[in-house]
């Protein structure tokens, strides 16, 4: 009940979130909060906060603490997803489009980009990866979410060009993943006629 109100007043909620983090340290309490719907609520708050940051992109006022509340929410979500049972529930939830849109909002920041918002984008990326890295149905859901987001971000808004490129790269990595370069090992034997050109032992020779 108090969580949305605390998010709406970040400058007055530092002690509240510190207390909440300490209360969430035991695994049993985190499982209890997930059972009470905290997982879905956190994803919704992350999406709303990311949209709020994006809405301030056209503003000339720059706050270097911008994104601090989003960082707190993402860290809380991370602490929940660390638990195996919560991770499985997280993958089966419908939070994928919300988190994908949140990541696009944060990555698209230019005027309001800070070290904190960059850290949020860095932490959101592995969360999204965990949603589509386990099975083929999960990958299909992620691809569908990417295509839906591409439609949304291609409606004549040039500022979303970076988001479109990111989505296209994500789709390419799933449809046609980059194959690792093969590693070939060679064994070179030097003949006596090559002593003048390649001196010394081949074992320690940089060639």
PDB file of C-alpha atoms in Angstrom:
ATOM      1  CA  UNK A   1       0.000   0.000   0.000  1.00  0.00           C
ATOM      2  CA  UNK A   2       2.754   2.477   0.897  1.00  0.00           C
ATOM      3  CA  UNK A   3       5.079   1.558  -1.978  1.00  0.00           C
ATOM      4  CA  UNK A   4       3.401   3.656  -4.738  1.00  0.00           C
ATOM      5  CA  UNK A   5       3.202   6.663  -2.389  1.00  0.00           C
ATOM      6  CA  UNK A   6       6.905   6.307  -1.531  1.00  0.00           C
ATOM      7  CA  UNK A   7       7.824   6.139  -5.222  1.00  0.00           C
ATOM      8  CA  UNK A   8       5.842   9.322  -5.854  1.00  0.00           C
ATOM      9  CA  UNK A   9       7.844  11.185  -3.164  1.00  0.00           C
ATOM     10  CA  UNK A  10      11.443   9.910  -3.585  1.00  0.00           C
ATOM     11  CA  UNK A  11      13.096  12.721  -1.630  1.00  0.00           C
ATOM     12  CA  UNK A  12      11.065  11.821   1.462  1.00  0.00           C
ATOM     13  CA  UNK A  13      11.209   8.041   1.192  1.00  0.00           C
ATOM     14  CA  UNK A  14      14.883   7.197   1.742  1.00  0.00           C
ATOM     15  CA  UNK A  15      14.341   5.777   5.243  1.00  0.00           C
ATOM     16  CA  UNK A  16      11.299   3.822   4.053  1.00  0.00           C
ATOM     17  CA  UNK A  17      13.248   2.010   1.330  1.00  0.00           C
ATOM     18  CA  UNK A  18      16.213   1.353   3.629  1.00  0.00           C
ATOM     19  CA  UNK A  19      13.847  -0.266   6.127  1.00  0.00           C
ATOM     20  CA  UNK A  20      12.119  -2.224   3.365  1.00  0.00           C
ATOM     21  CA  UNK A  21      15.460  -3.545   2.061  1.00  0.00           C
ATOM     22  CA  UNK A  22      16.477  -4.713   5.533  1.00  0.00           C
ATOM     23  CA  UNK A  23      13.110  -6.423   6.028  1.00  0.00           C
ATOM     24  CA  UNK A  24      13.466  -8.197   2.674  1.00  0.00           C
ATOM     25  CA  UNK A  25      16.826  -9.785   3.489  1.00  0.00           C
ATOM     26  CA  UNK A  26      15.389 -13.141   4.723  1.00  0.00           C
ATOM     27  CA  UNK A  27      14.317 -15.395   1.874  1.00  0.00           C
ATOM     28  CA  UNK A  28      11.048 -16.319   3.577  1.00  0.00           C
ATOM     29  CA  UNK A  29       9.936 -12.692   3.670  1.00  0.00           C
ATOM     30  CA  UNK A  30      10.716 -12.174   0.002  1.00  0.00           C
ATOM     31  CA  UNK A  31       8.670 -15.258  -0.875  1.00  0.00           C
ATOM     32  CA  UNK A  32       5.819 -13.927   1.232  1.00  0.00           C
ATOM     33  CA  UNK A  33       5.908 -10.557  -0.555  1.00  0.00           C
ATOM     34  CA  UNK A  34       5.889 -12.274  -3.944  1.00  0.00           C
ATOM     35  CA  UNK A  35       2.869 -14.317  -2.877  1.00  0.00           C
ATOM     36  CA  UNK A  36       1.159 -11.028  -1.988  1.00  0.00           C
ATOM     37  CA  UNK A  37       1.742  -9.637  -5.504  1.00  0.00           C
ATOM     38  CA  UNK A  38       4.913  -7.582  -5.060  1.00  0.00           C
ATOM     39  CA  UNK A  39       6.488  -8.961  -8.259  1.00  0.00           C
ATOM     40  CA  UNK A  40       3.743  -7.643 -10.544  1.00  0.00           C
ATOM     41  CA  UNK A  41       3.531  -4.377  -8.605  1.00  0.00           C
ATOM     42  CA  UNK A  42       7.278  -3.773  -8.897  1.00  0.00           C
ATOM     43  CA  UNK A  43       7.225  -4.335 -12.663  1.00  0.00           C
ATOM     44  CA  UNK A  44       4.353  -1.885 -12.996  1.00  0.00           C
ATOM     45  CA  UNK A  45       6.165   0.750 -10.927  1.00  0.00           C
ATOM     46  CA  UNK A  46       9.366   0.275 -12.942  1.00  0.00           C
ATOM     47  CA  UNK A  47       7.424   0.800 -16.169  1.00  0.00           C
ATOM     48  CA  UNK A  48       5.689   3.919 -14.832  1.00  0.00           C
ATOM     49  CA  UNK A  49       8.937   5.418 -13.496  1.00  0.00           C
ATOM     50  CA  UNK A  50      10.738   4.798 -16.801  1.00  0.00           C
ATOM     51  CA  UNK A  51       7.909   6.534 -18.684  1.00  0.00           C
ATOM     52  CA  UNK A  52       8.144   9.474 -16.282  1.00  0.00           C
ATOM     53  CA  UNK A  53      11.862   9.815 -16.972  1.00  0.00           C
ATOM     54  CA  UNK A  54      11.251   9.708 -20.721  1.00  0.00           C
ATOM     55  CA  UNK A  55       8.538  12.384 -20.415  1.00  0.00           C
ATOM     56  CA  UNK A  56      11.144  14.755 -18.903  1.00  0.00           C
ATOM     57  CA  UNK A  57      13.472  14.294 -21.877  1.00  0.00           C
ATOM     58  CA  UNK A  58      12.327  17.560 -23.491  1.00  0.00           C
ATOM     59  CA  UNK A  59      12.861  19.513 -20.277  1.00  0.00           C
ATOM     60  CA  UNK A  60      15.806  21.904 -19.969  1.00  0.00           C
ATOM     61  CA  UNK A  61      16.112  21.162 -16.251  1.00  0.00           C
ATOM     62  CA  UNK A  62      18.639  18.401 -15.588  1.00  0.00           C
ATOM     63  CA  UNK A  63      18.714  16.595 -12.245  1.00  0.00           C
ATOM     64  CA  UNK A  64      21.842  14.483 -11.686  1.00  0.00           C
ATOM     65  CA  UNK A  65      19.867  12.327  -9.213  1.00  0.00           C
ATOM     66  CA  UNK A  66      17.444  11.440 -12.004  1.00  0.00           C
ATOM     67  CA  UNK A  67      16.759   7.715 -12.038  1.00  0.00           C
ATOM     68  CA  UNK A  68      17.596   7.066  -8.376  1.00  0.00           C
ATOM     69  CA  UNK A  69      14.081   5.809  -7.645  1.00  0.00           C
ATOM     70  CA  UNK A  70      14.135   3.568 -10.723  1.00  0.00           C
ATOM     71  CA  UNK A  71      17.436   2.137  -9.510  1.00  0.00           C
ATOM     72  CA  UNK A  72      15.909   1.273  -6.113  1.00  0.00           C
ATOM     73  CA  UNK A  73      12.980  -0.503  -7.793  1.00  0.00           C
ATOM     74  CA  UNK A  74      15.198  -2.464 -10.196  1.00  0.00           C
ATOM     75  CA  UNK A  75      17.461  -3.560  -7.324  1.00  0.00           C
ATOM     76  CA  UNK A  76      14.421  -4.761  -5.387  1.00  0.00           C
ATOM     77  CA  UNK A  77      13.268  -6.751  -8.409  1.00  0.00           C
ATOM     78  CA  UNK A  78      16.742  -8.266  -8.722  1.00  0.00           C
ATOM     79  CA  UNK A  79      16.665  -9.375  -5.088  1.00  0.00           C
ATOM     80  CA  UNK A  80      13.380 -11.195  -5.715  1.00  0.00           C
ATOM     81  CA  UNK A  81      14.368 -12.842  -9.012  1.00  0.00           C
ATOM     82  CA  UNK A  82      17.498 -14.318  -7.383  1.00  0.00           C
ATOM     83  CA  UNK A  83      15.237 -16.898  -5.724  1.00  0.00           C
ATOM     84  CA  UNK A  84      14.688 -19.937  -8.015  1.00  0.00           C
ATOM     85  CA  UNK A  85      10.946 -20.216  -7.377  1.00  0.00           C
ATOM     86  CA  UNK A  86      10.460 -16.502  -7.980  1.00  0.00           C
ATOM     87  CA  UNK A  87      12.578 -16.664 -11.137  1.00  0.00           C
ATOM     88  CA  UNK A  88      10.298 -19.354 -12.594  1.00  0.00           C
ATOM     89  CA  UNK A  89       7.229 -17.313 -11.709  1.00  0.00           C
ATOM     90  CA  UNK A  90       8.854 -14.217 -13.187  1.00  0.00           C
ATOM     91  CA  UNK A  91       9.456 -15.951 -16.539  1.00  0.00           C
ATOM     92  CA  UNK A  92       5.834 -17.084 -16.730  1.00  0.00           C
ATOM     93  CA  UNK A  93       4.415 -13.633 -15.921  1.00  0.00           C
ATOM     94  CA  UNK A  94       3.247 -11.013 -18.412  1.00  0.00           C
ATOM     95  CA  UNK A  95       5.857  -8.451 -17.324  1.00  0.00           C
ATOM     96  CA  UNK A  96       8.003  -8.814 -20.463  1.00  0.00           C
ATOM     97  CA  UNK A  97       6.416  -5.954 -22.495  1.00  0.00           C
ATOM     98  CA  UNK A  98       6.506  -3.651 -19.448  1.00  0.00           C
ATOM     99  CA  UNK A  99      10.202  -4.218 -18.750  1.00  0.00           C
ATOM    100  CA  UNK A 100      11.105  -4.048 -22.437  1.00  0.00           C
ATOM    101  CA  UNK A 101       9.396  -0.680 -22.760  1.00  0.00           C
ATOM    102  CA  UNK A 102      11.094   0.491 -19.550  1.00  0.00           C
ATOM    103  CA  UNK A 103      14.495  -0.462 -20.938  1.00  0.00           C
ATOM    104  CA  UNK A 104      13.784   1.360 -24.210  1.00  0.00           C
ATOM    105  CA  UNK A 105      12.709   4.476 -22.315  1.00  0.00           C
ATOM    106  CA  UNK A 106      15.875   4.528 -20.223  1.00  0.00           C
ATOM    107  CA  UNK A 107      18.201   3.699 -23.137  1.00  0.00           C
ATOM    108  CA  UNK A 108      16.594   6.475 -25.199  1.00  0.00           C
ATOM    109  CA  UNK A 109      17.478   9.201 -22.703  1.00  0.00           C
ATOM    110  CA  UNK A 110      19.869  11.864 -23.960  1.00  0.00           C
ATOM    111  CA  UNK A 111      19.237  15.121 -22.080  1.00  0.00           C
ATOM    112  CA  UNK A 112      18.228  13.345 -18.874  1.00  0.00           C
ATOM    113  CA  UNK A 113      20.848  10.603 -19.084  1.00  0.00           C
ATOM    114  CA  UNK A 114      22.916  10.239 -15.908  1.00  0.00           C
ATOM    115  CA  UNK A 115      25.225   7.633 -14.423  1.00  0.00           C
ATOM    116  CA  UNK A 116      22.246   6.324 -12.445  1.00  0.00           C
ATOM    117  CA  UNK A 117      20.001   5.895 -15.499  1.00  0.00           C
ATOM    118  CA  UNK A 118      22.847   4.172 -17.336  1.00  0.00           C
ATOM    119  CA  UNK A 119      23.220   1.768 -14.401  1.00  0.00           C
ATOM    120  CA  UNK A 120      19.468   1.102 -14.492  1.00  0.00           C
ATOM    121  CA  UNK A 121      19.653   0.179 -18.185  1.00  0.00           C
ATOM    122  CA  UNK A 122      22.619  -2.101 -17.449  1.00  0.00           C
ATOM    123  CA  UNK A 123      20.643  -3.920 -14.733  1.00  0.00           C
ATOM    124  CA  UNK A 124      17.425  -4.154 -16.747  1.00  0.00           C
ATOM    125  CA  UNK A 125      19.148  -5.874 -19.675  1.00  0.00           C
ATOM    126  CA  UNK A 126      19.980  -9.154 -17.841  1.00  0.00           C
ATOM    127  CA  UNK A 127      16.469  -9.197 -16.374  1.00  0.00           C
ATOM    128  CA  UNK A 128      15.035  -9.200 -19.889  1.00  0.00           C
ATOM    129  CA  UNK A 129      17.546 -11.812 -20.998  1.00  0.00           C
ATOM    130  CA  UNK A 130      16.423 -14.113 -18.181  1.00  0.00           C
ATOM    131  CA  UNK A 131      12.867 -13.892 -19.529  1.00  0.00           C
ATOM    132  CA  UNK A 132      13.696 -15.431 -22.908  1.00  0.00           C
ATOM    133  CA  UNK A 133      16.824 -17.526 -22.416  1.00  0.00           C
ATOM    134  CA  UNK A 134      15.294 -20.703 -20.983  1.00  0.00           C
ATOM    135  CA  UNK A 135      12.906 -22.104 -23.610  1.00  0.00           C
ATOM    136  CA  UNK A 136      11.602 -21.703 -27.147  1.00  0.00           C
ATOM    137  CA  UNK A 137       8.139 -20.396 -26.042  1.00  0.00           C
ATOM    138  CA  UNK A 138       9.898 -17.722 -23.962  1.00  0.00           C
ATOM    139  CA  UNK A 139      11.940 -16.667 -26.997  1.00  0.00           C
ATOM    140  CA  UNK A 140       8.789 -16.492 -29.115  1.00  0.00           C
ATOM    141  CA  UNK A 141       7.111 -14.251 -26.528  1.00  0.00           C
ATOM    142  CA  UNK A 142      10.164 -11.982 -26.463  1.00  0.00           C
ATOM    143  CA  UNK A 143      10.231 -11.750 -30.272  1.00  0.00           C
ATOM    144  CA  UNK A 144       6.516 -10.884 -30.314  1.00  0.00           C
ATOM    145  CA  UNK A 145       7.122  -8.160 -27.707  1.00  0.00           C
ATOM    146  CA  UNK A 146      10.009  -6.757 -29.795  1.00  0.00           C
ATOM    147  CA  UNK A 147       7.881  -6.649 -32.960  1.00  0.00           C
ATOM    148  CA  UNK A 148       5.056  -4.941 -31.048  1.00  0.00           C
ATOM    149  CA  UNK A 149       7.487  -2.363 -29.647  1.00  0.00           C
ATOM    150  CA  UNK A 150       8.948  -1.748 -33.108  1.00  0.00           C
ATOM    151  CA  UNK A 151       5.464  -0.876 -34.380  1.00  0.00           C
ATOM    152  CA  UNK A 152       4.955   1.488 -31.464  1.00  0.00           C
ATOM    153  CA  UNK A 153       8.331   3.212 -31.810  1.00  0.00           C
ATOM    154  CA  UNK A 154       8.229   3.585 -35.592  1.00  0.00           C
ATOM    155  CA  UNK A 155       5.230   5.893 -35.754  1.00  0.00           C
ATOM    156  CA  UNK A 156       7.089   8.852 -37.212  1.00  0.00           C
ATOM    157  CA  UNK A 157       9.176   9.629 -34.120  1.00  0.00           C
ATOM    158  CA  UNK A 158      12.767  10.084 -35.248  1.00  0.00           C
ATOM    159  CA  UNK A 159      13.947  10.283 -31.629  1.00  0.00           C
ATOM    160  CA  UNK A 160      13.183   6.576 -31.250  1.00  0.00           C
ATOM    161  CA  UNK A 161      15.635   5.529 -33.944  1.00  0.00           C
ATOM    162  CA  UNK A 162      18.031   4.152 -31.352  1.00  0.00           C
ATOM    163  CA  UNK A 163      15.249   2.058 -29.850  1.00  0.00           C
ATOM    164  CA  UNK A 164      14.405   0.592 -33.249  1.00  0.00           C
ATOM    165  CA  UNK A 165      18.045  -0.358 -33.837  1.00  0.00           C
ATOM    166  CA  UNK A 166      18.236  -1.997 -30.407  1.00  0.00           C
ATOM    167  CA  UNK A 167      15.046  -3.995 -31.042  1.00  0.00           C
ATOM    168  CA  UNK A 168      16.288  -5.073 -34.461  1.00  0.00           C
ATOM    169  CA  UNK A 169      19.579  -6.256 -32.930  1.00  0.00           C
ATOM    170  CA  UNK A 170      17.688  -8.243 -30.303  1.00  0.00           C
ATOM    171  CA  UNK A 171      15.600  -9.949 -32.977  1.00  0.00           C
ATOM    172  CA  UNK A 172      18.676 -10.719 -35.084  1.00  0.00           C
ATOM    173  CA  UNK A 173      20.450 -12.263 -32.102  1.00  0.00           C
ATOM    174  CA  UNK A 174      17.518 -14.671 -31.662  1.00  0.00           C
ATOM    175  CA  UNK A 175      16.684 -15.429 -35.298  1.00  0.00           C
ATOM    176  CA  UNK A 176      20.270 -15.718 -36.474  1.00  0.00           C
ATOM    177  CA  UNK A 177      22.611 -15.869 -33.456  1.00  0.00           C
ATOM    178  CA  UNK A 178      26.229 -15.058 -34.075  1.00  0.00           C
ATOM    179  CA  UNK A 179      28.326 -18.179 -34.186  1.00  0.00           C
ATOM    180  CA  UNK A 180      31.544 -18.193 -32.188  1.00  0.00           C
ATOM    181  CA  UNK A 181      34.712 -18.039 -34.252  1.00  0.00           C
ATOM    182  CA  UNK A 182      36.400 -21.463 -34.434  1.00  0.00           C
ATOM    183  CA  UNK A 183      39.718 -21.818 -32.689  1.00  0.00           C
ATOM    184  CA  UNK A 184      42.303 -23.639 -34.789  1.00  0.00           C
ATOM    185  CA  UNK A 185      45.565 -24.814 -33.261  1.00  0.00           C
ATOM    186  CA  UNK A 186      48.609 -25.244 -35.470  1.00  0.00           C
ATOM    187  CA  UNK A 187      51.768 -27.190 -34.778  1.00  0.00           C
ATOM    188  CA  UNK A 188      54.714 -25.751 -36.680  1.00  0.00           C
ATOM    189  CA  UNK A 189      57.874 -27.722 -37.285  1.00  0.00           C
ATOM    190  CA  UNK A 190      60.933 -25.865 -38.448  1.00  0.00           C
ATOM    191  CA  UNK A 191      63.212 -27.530 -40.939  1.00  0.00           C
ATOM    192  CA  UNK A 192      66.954 -27.103 -40.784  1.00  0.00           C
ATOM    193  CA  UNK A 193      66.908 -25.062 -44.009  1.00  0.00           C
ATOM    194  CA  UNK A 194      64.854 -22.335 -42.281  1.00  0.00           C
ATOM    195  CA  UNK A 195      67.296 -21.693 -39.429  1.00  0.00           C
ATOM    196  CA  UNK A 196      68.562 -18.520 -41.075  1.00  0.00           C
ATOM    197  CA  UNK A 197      65.040 -17.034 -41.272  1.00  0.00           C
ATOM    198  CA  UNK A 198      63.536 -18.381 -38.010  1.00  0.00           C
ATOM    199  CA  UNK A 199      66.222 -18.585 -35.351  1.00  0.00           C
ATOM    200  CA  UNK A 200      65.987 -20.441 -32.047  1.00  0.00           C
ATOM    201  CA  UNK A 201      63.373 -22.833 -30.702  1.00  0.00           C
ATOM    202  CA  UNK A 202      59.822 -22.712 -32.079  1.00  0.00           C
ATOM    203  CA  UNK A 203      58.373 -23.228 -28.579  1.00  0.00           C
ATOM    204  CA  UNK A 204      59.288 -19.743 -27.356  1.00  0.00           C
ATOM    205  CA  UNK A 205      59.214 -18.030 -30.732  1.00  0.00           C
ATOM    206  CA  UNK A 206      56.491 -15.361 -31.143  1.00  0.00           C
ATOM    207  CA  UNK A 207      55.925 -16.477 -34.732  1.00  0.00           C
TER     208      UNK A 207
END
